[in-house]
mmCIF file of C-alpha atoms in Angstrom:
data_model
loop_
_atom_site.group_PDB
_atom_site.id
_atom_site.type_symbol
_atom_site.label_atom_id
_atom_site.label_comp_id
_atom_site.label_asym_id
_atom_site.label_seq_id
_atom_site.Cartn_x
_atom_site.Cartn_y
_atom_site.Cartn_z
ATOM 1 C CA MET A 1 0.000 0.000 0.000
ATOM 2 C CA THR A 2 1.365 3.428 -1.003
ATOM 3 C CA THR A 3 0.964 6.162 1.608
ATOM 4 C CA SER A 4 1.064 9.869 0.841
ATOM 5 C CA ALA A 5 4.295 10.170 2.823
ATOM 6 C CA SER A 6 6.016 7.739 0.448
ATOM 7 C CA LEU A 7 5.034 9.682 -2.664
ATOM 8 C CA PRO A 8 7.693 11.862 -4.275
ATOM 9 C CA TYR A 9 7.938 15.591 -4.595
ATOM 10 C CA ALA A 10 8.010 16.646 -8.255
ATOM 11 C CA VAL A 11 10.704 19.195 -9.034
ATOM 12 C CA PHE A 12 10.829 21.138 -12.287
ATOM 13 C CA GLY A 13 13.755 23.196 -13.544
ATOM 14 C CA VAL A 14 16.525 20.864 -12.366
ATOM 15 C CA THR A 15 18.688 21.888 -15.331
ATOM 16 C CA GLY A 16 18.649 25.378 -13.823
ATOM 17 C CA ARG A 17 19.985 26.593 -10.512
ATOM 18 C CA THR A 18 16.857 26.848 -8.378
ATOM 19 C CA GLY A 19 15.332 23.537 -9.448
ATOM 20 C CA ALA A 20 18.640 21.761 -8.924
ATOM 21 C CA ALA A 21 18.982 23.355 -5.490
ATOM 22 C CA THR A 22 15.439 22.323 -4.566
ATOM 23 C CA ALA A 23 15.915 18.708 -5.659
ATOM 24 C CA ASP A 24 19.264 18.583 -3.869
ATOM 25 C CA ALA A 25 17.781 19.936 -0.626
ATOM 26 C CA LEU A 26 14.942 17.404 -0.702
ATOM 27 C CA LEU A 27 17.251 14.475 -1.432
ATOM 28 C CA ARG A 28 19.608 15.529 1.338
ATOM 29 C CA ALA A 29 16.615 15.559 3.685
ATOM 30 C CA GLY A 30 15.838 11.962 2.744
ATOM 31 C CA GLN A 31 12.733 12.810 0.715
ATOM 32 C CA ALA A 32 11.575 10.988 -2.411
ATOM 33 C CA VAL A 33 12.030 13.171 -5.482
ATOM 34 C CA ARG A 34 10.746 13.049 -9.043
ATOM 35 C CA VAL A 35 12.730 15.349 -11.324
ATOM 36 C CA VAL A 36 10.889 16.532 -14.417
ATOM 37 C CA VAL A 37 13.021 17.090 -17.511
ATOM 38 C CA ARG A 38 12.559 17.567 -21.251
ATOM 39 C CA ASP A 39 15.249 15.031 -22.192
ATOM 40 C CA PRO A 40 15.846 11.746 -20.333
ATOM 41 C CA ALA A 41 19.593 12.389 -20.461
ATOM 42 C CA GLN A 42 19.087 15.439 -18.252
ATOM 43 C CA GLY A 43 17.699 13.189 -15.549
ATOM 44 C CA ARG A 44 20.545 10.673 -15.397
ATOM 45 C CA PRO A 45 22.629 12.466 -12.727
ATOM 46 C CA TRP A 46 19.508 12.644 -10.551
ATOM 47 C CA ALA A 47 18.612 9.014 -11.163
ATOM 48 C CA GLU A 48 22.094 8.103 -9.941
ATOM 49 C CA ARG A 49 21.202 9.864 -6.687
ATOM 50 C CA GLY A 50 17.998 7.881 -6.345
ATOM 51 C CA ALA A 51 15.503 10.272 -7.883
ATOM 52 C CA GLU A 52 12.692 9.194 -10.148
ATOM 53 C CA VAL A 53 12.806 10.787 -13.611
ATOM 54 C CA ALA A 54 9.757 12.017 -15.530
ATOM 55 C CA VAL A 55 9.901 13.465 -19.036
ATOM 56 C CA ALA A 56 7.502 16.287 -19.876
ATOM 57 C CA ASP A 57 7.062 19.239 -22.202
ATOM 58 C CA LEU A 58 5.904 22.290 -20.256
ATOM 59 C CA THR A 59 3.353 23.080 -22.964
ATOM 60 C CA ASP A 60 1.956 19.532 -23.254
ATOM 61 C CA LEU A 61 -0.985 18.839 -20.960
ATOM 62 C CA ALA A 62 -0.789 15.047 -21.049
ATOM 63 C CA SER A 63 2.887 14.733 -20.115
ATOM 64 C CA MET A 64 2.598 17.493 -17.507
ATOM 65 C CA THR A 65 -0.411 15.805 -15.902
ATOM 66 C CA LYS A 66 1.470 12.526 -15.699
ATOM 67 C CA ALA A 67 4.507 14.251 -14.167
ATOM 68 C CA LEU A 68 2.333 15.886 -11.499
ATOM 69 C CA SER A 69 0.290 12.790 -10.638
ATOM 70 C CA ARG A 70 0.727 10.930 -7.353
ATOM 71 C CA VAL A 71 3.024 13.436 -5.676
ATOM 72 C CA GLN A 72 3.169 15.040 -2.242
ATOM 73 C CA GLY A 73 3.704 18.397 -3.894
ATOM 74 C CA ALA A 74 5.588 20.092 -6.711
ATOM 75 C CA TYR A 75 8.097 22.872 -7.228
ATOM 76 C CA VAL A 76 7.094 24.517 -10.491
ATOM 77 C CA VAL A 77 8.865 27.089 -12.629
ATOM 78 C CA SER A 78 8.261 28.921 -15.876
ATOM 79 C CA PRO A 79 11.590 29.100 -17.735
ATOM 80 C CA GLN A 80 11.831 32.332 -19.682
ATOM 81 C CA GLN A 81 12.896 31.926 -23.283
ATOM 82 C CA TYR A 82 14.799 35.092 -23.977
ATOM 83 C CA HIS A 83 15.668 34.258 -27.581
ATOM 84 C CA ARG A 84 12.004 34.298 -28.647
ATOM 85 C CA GLU A 85 9.959 37.295 -29.693
ATOM 86 C CA ASP A 86 6.862 35.591 -28.279
ATOM 87 C CA LEU A 87 8.407 34.875 -24.874
ATOM 88 C CA PHE A 88 5.465 36.450 -23.022
ATOM 89 C CA GLU A 89 2.970 34.360 -24.987
ATOM 90 C CA ILE A 90 4.968 31.167 -24.351
ATOM 91 C CA ALA A 91 5.130 32.019 -20.637
ATOM 92 C CA ALA A 92 1.341 32.408 -20.590
ATOM 93 C CA LEU A 93 0.963 29.017 -22.287
ATOM 94 C CA ILE A 94 3.299 27.361 -19.766
ATOM 95 C CA ALA A 95 1.359 28.951 -16.904
ATOM 96 C CA ASP A 96 -1.946 27.707 -18.285
ATOM 97 C CA THR A 97 -0.643 24.194 -18.990
ATOM 98 C CA THR A 98 0.948 23.914 -15.540
ATOM 99 C CA ALA A 99 -2.274 25.016 -13.854
ATOM 100 C CA ARG A 100 -4.495 22.682 -15.883
ATOM 101 C CA ALA A 101 -2.135 19.746 -15.343
ATOM 102 C CA ALA A 102 -1.908 20.359 -11.597
ATOM 103 C CA MET A 103 -5.702 20.359 -11.355
ATOM 104 C CA ALA A 104 -6.070 17.255 -13.518
ATOM 105 C CA ALA A 105 -3.407 15.452 -11.465
ATOM 106 C CA GLU A 106 -4.989 16.630 -8.197
ATOM 107 C CA ALA A 107 -1.612 17.847 -6.960
ATOM 108 C CA PRO A 108 -1.993 18.545 -3.222
ATOM 109 C CA ARG A 109 0.298 21.584 -3.059
ATOM 110 C CA LEU A 110 2.576 23.724 -5.200
ATOM 111 C CA VAL A 111 5.541 26.001 -4.604
ATOM 112 C CA ALA A 112 5.993 28.312 -7.586
ATOM 113 C CA LEU A 113 9.108 30.325 -8.313
ATOM 114 C CA SER A 114 8.260 33.975 -8.820
ATOM 115 C CA SER A 115 9.980 37.308 -8.331
ATOM 116 C CA VAL A 116 9.747 40.398 -6.223
ATOM 117 C CA GLY A 117 7.720 42.920 -8.174
ATOM 118 C CA ALA A 118 5.114 40.374 -9.295
ATOM 119 C CA ASP A 119 2.540 42.277 -7.245
ATOM 120 C CA ARG A 120 2.941 45.270 -9.579
ATOM 121 C CA GLU A 121 0.449 45.484 -12.433
ATOM 122 C CA SER A 122 2.746 47.168 -14.946
ATOM 123 C CA ALA A 123 6.213 48.519 -15.727
ATOM 124 C CA THR A 124 8.031 45.391 -14.571
ATOM 125 C CA GLY A 125 9.283 43.937 -17.862
ATOM 126 C CA TRP A 126 10.213 40.269 -17.536
ATOM 127 C CA ILE A 127 8.517 40.052 -14.143
ATOM 128 C CA GLY A 128 5.170 40.340 -15.917
ATOM 129 C CA MET A 129 5.676 36.677 -16.852
ATOM 130 C CA ASN A 130 5.974 35.785 -13.168
ATOM 131 C CA ARG A 131 2.787 37.722 -12.463
ATOM 132 C CA SER A 132 0.827 35.736 -15.038
ATOM 133 C CA PHE A 133 2.268 32.492 -13.608
ATOM 134 C CA GLU A 134 1.160 33.523 -10.125
ATOM 135 C CA GLN A 135 -2.333 34.503 -11.222
ATOM 136 C CA ARG A 136 -2.986 31.350 -13.208
ATOM 137 C CA LEU A 137 -1.780 29.037 -10.437
ATOM 138 C CA GLY A 138 -3.603 31.046 -7.798
ATOM 139 C CA ALA A 139 -6.867 30.469 -9.649
ATOM 140 C CA THR A 140 -6.572 26.674 -9.420
ATOM 141 C CA GLY A 141 -7.672 26.387 -5.815
ATOM 142 C CA ILE A 142 -4.618 24.224 -5.085
ATOM 143 C CA PRO A 143 -2.700 25.337 -1.968
ATOM 144 C CA THR A 144 0.142 27.290 -3.547
ATOM 145 C CA THR A 145 3.092 29.196 -2.141
ATOM 146 C CA LEU A 146 4.316 31.933 -4.464
ATOM 147 C CA LEU A 147 8.026 32.238 -3.759
ATOM 148 C CA ARG A 148 9.089 35.738 -4.777
ATOM 149 C CA ALA A 149 12.847 35.744 -4.935
ATOM 150 C CA ALA A 150 14.998 38.846 -4.763
ATOM 151 C CA TYR A 151 17.684 39.663 -7.343
ATOM 152 C CA PHE A 152 19.830 36.559 -7.812
ATOM 153 C CA MET A 153 23.410 36.949 -6.624
ATOM 154 C CA GLU A 154 24.430 34.668 -9.483
ATOM 155 C CA ASN A 155 23.240 37.306 -11.963
ATOM 156 C CA TRP A 156 26.564 38.995 -11.327
ATOM 157 C CA MET A 157 28.720 36.150 -12.591
ATOM 158 C CA PRO A 158 29.166 37.408 -16.201
ATOM 159 C CA MET A 159 30.146 40.836 -14.872
ATOM 160 C CA VAL A 160 32.469 39.245 -12.329
ATOM 161 C CA GLY A 161 34.227 37.476 -15.193
ATOM 162 C CA HIS A 162 34.735 40.849 -16.854
ATOM 163 C CA ALA A 163 36.061 42.292 -13.591
ATOM 164 C CA MET A 164 38.554 39.452 -13.223
ATOM 165 C CA ARG A 165 39.937 40.260 -16.662
ATOM 166 C CA SER A 166 39.802 44.048 -16.590
ATOM 167 C CA GLY A 167 39.530 45.261 -12.999
ATOM 168 C CA THR A 168 36.197 46.923 -13.822
ATOM 169 C CA LEU A 169 32.793 45.573 -12.771
ATOM 170 C CA PRO A 170 30.019 46.617 -15.187
ATOM 171 C CA SER A 171 26.652 47.247 -13.525
ATOM 172 C CA PHE A 172 23.142 47.673 -14.872
ATOM 173 C CA LEU A 173 22.002 48.553 -11.366
ATOM 174 C CA ALA A 174 22.328 52.177 -10.321
ATOM 175 C CA PRO A 175 23.346 54.141 -8.385
ATOM 176 C CA ALA A 176 26.415 52.144 -7.451
ATOM 177 C CA GLN A 177 26.034 52.876 -3.746
ATOM 178 C CA ARG A 178 22.363 51.828 -3.445
ATOM 179 C CA ALA A 179 21.877 48.434 -1.812
ATOM 180 C CA ILE A 180 19.002 46.154 -2.811
ATOM 181 C CA PRO A 181 17.908 42.710 -1.585
ATOM 182 C CA MET A 182 19.721 39.834 -3.264
ATOM 183 C CA VAL A 183 19.527 36.096 -2.743
ATOM 184 C CA ALA A 184 21.572 33.032 -3.613
ATOM 185 C CA THR A 185 19.863 30.383 -5.685
ATOM 186 C CA ALA A 186 20.943 27.786 -3.115
ATOM 187 C CA ASP A 187 18.705 29.571 -0.615
ATOM 188 C CA VAL A 188 15.828 29.496 -3.111
ATOM 189 C CA GLY A 189 16.177 25.717 -3.198
ATOM 190 C CA SER A 190 16.353 25.427 0.583
ATOM 191 C CA ALA A 191 13.283 27.615 1.017
ATOM 192 C CA ALA A 192 11.313 25.802 -1.688
ATOM 193 C CA ALA A 193 12.124 22.409 -0.182
ATOM 194 C CA ALA A 194 11.051 23.562 3.286
ATOM 195 C CA LEU A 195 7.864 25.179 1.992
ATOM 196 C CA LEU A 196 6.914 22.035 0.072
ATOM 197 C CA ARG A 197 7.012 20.064 3.288
ATOM 198 C CA GLU A 198 4.738 22.487 5.140
ATOM 199 C CA ALA A 199 1.045 21.690 5.340
ATOM 200 C CA ARG A 200 -0.660 24.819 4.023
ATOM 201 C CA THR A 201 -4.126 25.748 2.880
ATOM 202 C CA GLY A 202 -4.856 28.458 0.363
ATOM 203 C CA THR A 203 -2.366 30.608 -1.508
ATOM 204 C CA GLY A 204 0.427 32.393 0.313
ATOM 205 C CA ILE A 205 3.202 34.746 -0.744
ATOM 206 C CA VAL A 206 6.762 34.498 0.550
ATOM 207 C CA THR A 207 9.471 37.022 -0.312
ATOM 208 C CA LEU A 208 12.990 35.629 -0.143
ATOM 209 C CA SER A 209 16.178 37.630 0.283
ATOM 210 C CA GLY A 210 19.667 37.006 1.594
ATOM 211 C CA PRO A 211 21.127 37.896 4.989
ATOM 212 C CA ARG A 212 21.895 41.462 3.884
ATOM 213 C CA ASP A 213 21.332 43.840 0.980
ATOM 214 C CA TYR A 214 24.124 44.601 -1.467
ATOM 215 C CA ALA A 215 25.022 47.533 -3.686
ATOM 216 C CA PRO A 216 27.118 47.274 -6.840
ATOM 217 C CA ASN A 217 29.929 48.823 -4.789
ATOM 218 C CA ASP A 218 29.651 45.908 -2.335
ATOM 219 C CA VAL A 219 29.849 43.413 -5.196
ATOM 220 C CA ALA A 220 32.992 45.118 -6.480
ATOM 221 C CA ALA A 221 34.523 45.080 -2.983
ATOM 222 C CA THR A 222 33.788 41.354 -2.640
ATOM 223 C CA VAL A 223 35.435 40.594 -5.980
ATOM 224 C CA SER A 224 38.348 42.869 -5.119
ATOM 225 C CA ALA A 225 38.926 41.025 -1.837
ATOM 226 C CA ALA A 226 38.832 37.650 -3.595
ATOM 227 C CA LEU A 227 41.250 38.762 -6.318
ATOM 228 C CA ARG A 228 43.415 40.889 -4.019
ATOM 229 C CA LYS A 229 43.429 43.690 -6.536
ATOM 230 C CA PRO A 230 41.342 46.852 -7.010
ATOM 231 C CA VAL A 231 38.003 46.507 -8.769
ATOM 232 C CA ASP A 232 35.974 49.561 -9.755
ATOM 233 C CA VAL A 233 32.294 49.807 -10.673
ATOM 234 C CA ALA A 234 31.289 51.093 -14.105
ATOM 235 C CA VAL A 235 27.561 51.871 -14.151
ATOM 236 C CA LEU A 236 26.344 51.331 -17.697
ATOM 237 C CA PRO A 237 23.987 53.981 -19.067
ATOM 238 C CA GLU A 238 20.789 52.603 -20.558
ATOM 239 C CA THR A 239 21.924 53.492 -24.076
ATOM 240 C CA GLU A 240 24.766 50.977 -23.699
ATOM 241 C CA TRP A 241 22.643 48.078 -22.471
ATOM 242 C CA PRO A 242 21.923 46.570 -25.915
ATOM 243 C CA ASN A 243 25.636 46.363 -26.760
ATOM 244 C CA ALA A 244 26.511 45.033 -23.309
ATOM 245 C CA LEU A 245 23.920 42.281 -23.710
ATOM 246 C CA ALA A 246 24.758 41.362 -27.302
ATOM 247 C CA ASP A 247 26.347 38.037 -26.303
ATOM 248 C CA ALA A 248 23.113 37.011 -24.536
ATOM 249 C CA HIS A 249 21.294 36.949 -27.900
ATOM 250 C CA PHE A 250 18.092 38.414 -26.502
ATOM 251 C CA SER A 251 15.185 38.917 -28.862
ATOM 252 C CA LYS A 252 13.924 42.479 -29.281
ATOM 253 C CA ALA A 253 10.998 41.673 -26.989
ATOM 254 C CA ALA A 254 13.306 40.194 -24.366
ATOM 255 C CA LEU A 255 15.642 43.185 -24.502
ATOM 256 C CA ALA A 256 12.690 45.533 -24.056
ATOM 257 C CA GLY A 257 11.537 43.453 -21.091
ATOM 258 C CA PHE A 258 14.988 43.520 -19.500
ATOM 259 C CA THR A 259 15.205 47.284 -19.988
ATOM 260 C CA GLU A 260 11.836 47.973 -18.391
ATOM 261 C CA MET A 261 12.546 45.613 -15.491
ATOM 262 C CA THR A 262 15.972 47.063 -14.748
ATOM 263 C CA ARG A 263 14.707 50.611 -15.028
ATOM 264 C CA SER A 264 12.038 49.771 -12.451
ATOM 265 C CA LEU A 265 14.600 48.165 -10.160
ATOM 266 C CA ASN A 266 16.688 51.301 -10.336
ATOM 267 C CA ASP A 267 13.812 53.675 -9.578
ATOM 268 C CA SER A 268 12.433 51.397 -6.794
ATOM 269 C CA HIS A 269 9.143 50.694 -8.572
ATOM 270 C CA ILE A 270 10.140 47.053 -7.987
ATOM 271 C CA ASP A 271 10.515 46.771 -4.218
ATOM 272 C CA ILE A 272 10.564 43.664 -2.037
ATOM 273 C CA LYS A 273 8.386 45.402 0.562
ATOM 274 C CA SER A 274 5.684 46.614 -1.825
ATOM 275 C CA ASP A 275 3.242 43.790 -1.027
ATOM 276 C CA PRO A 276 2.145 43.945 2.637
ATOM 277 C CA SER A 277 0.533 40.493 2.400
ATOM 278 C CA ALA A 278 3.866 38.750 1.820
ATOM 279 C CA VAL A 279 5.708 36.814 4.507
ATOM 280 C CA GLU A 280 9.433 37.547 4.639
ATOM 281 C CA TRP A 281 11.926 34.672 4.498
ATOM 282 C CA THR A 282 15.658 35.257 4.888
ATOM 283 C CA GLY A 283 18.331 33.005 3.469
ATOM 284 C CA THR A 284 21.762 32.459 4.979
ATOM 285 C CA THR A 285 24.111 32.480 1.984
ATOM 286 C CA THR A 286 26.259 35.583 1.576
ATOM 287 C CA LEU A 287 27.622 37.090 -1.601
ATOM 288 C CA GLU A 288 31.099 36.123 -0.429
ATOM 289 C CA GLN A 289 30.054 32.473 -0.277
ATOM 290 C CA VAL A 290 28.557 32.616 -3.768
ATOM 291 C CA PHE A 291 31.779 34.067 -5.124
ATOM 292 C CA GLN A 292 34.084 31.788 -3.147
ATOM 293 C CA ARG A 293 34.998 29.823 -6.273
ATOM 294 C CA LEU A 294 36.823 32.879 -7.635
ATOM 295 C CA THR A 295 40.545 32.269 -8.071
ATOM 296 C CA LEU A 296 43.260 34.773 -7.399
ATOM 297 C CA THR A 297 44.845 34.309 -10.817
#
């Protein structure tokens, strides 16, 4: 006889940082895990750790329903496809398919990755995709925790690479001395794993940040300390953002979404404290720990 406690937790996005961190945290806690991937090969490292592997397309109702069936709960994400001009439309389709599949599978609870700023109705760029994800899942009636993460510390890694080579840290965030909440993706996984194991009713909102806020100047100081050489901040004016992001191969729609989002971060329209209904959750990982793999060469 199979009891609910022996059923797995389904975890999406394990090829990305937060899904991998969530699956890792659950496995380390001795929980049964079902990783959901697009390609069976992506699941092999998890199978070697004892996880069950399910293959699903995020826009296919049948495979998504199967992946979400007979679980204790699921960590769900909506990967943003920045190379596509229709990325907002695809995100809406993923949100709708995830919601319909969760209802069809009678999933008992969900934890959904979202972002600070998802409470704002407009002028949030990419975060508008998180808002539609939240709204569609919230309408299912399934107990759902909307996990609104702060700015990922790992977002700095491409700029850190530049700083290691040149001694200058480019920054889209401005002004350089203004600190904002940031969080490590490892803490997103830890929080998601803990929230999945909580018995909750209804939909709740959790904002997640790290142990302290950081400014671009703090990021530069952290890199400087690791490299033992001076590192200066170079705030990029908005007119330079397209050239700075050329290697990311964003579509025009994605670039416009990034620009609007970053502009709203810089003018505080996107603010972790803007939704009074949210419960605050604080991670433990510092920026220094995220950057600890930096070498001194």
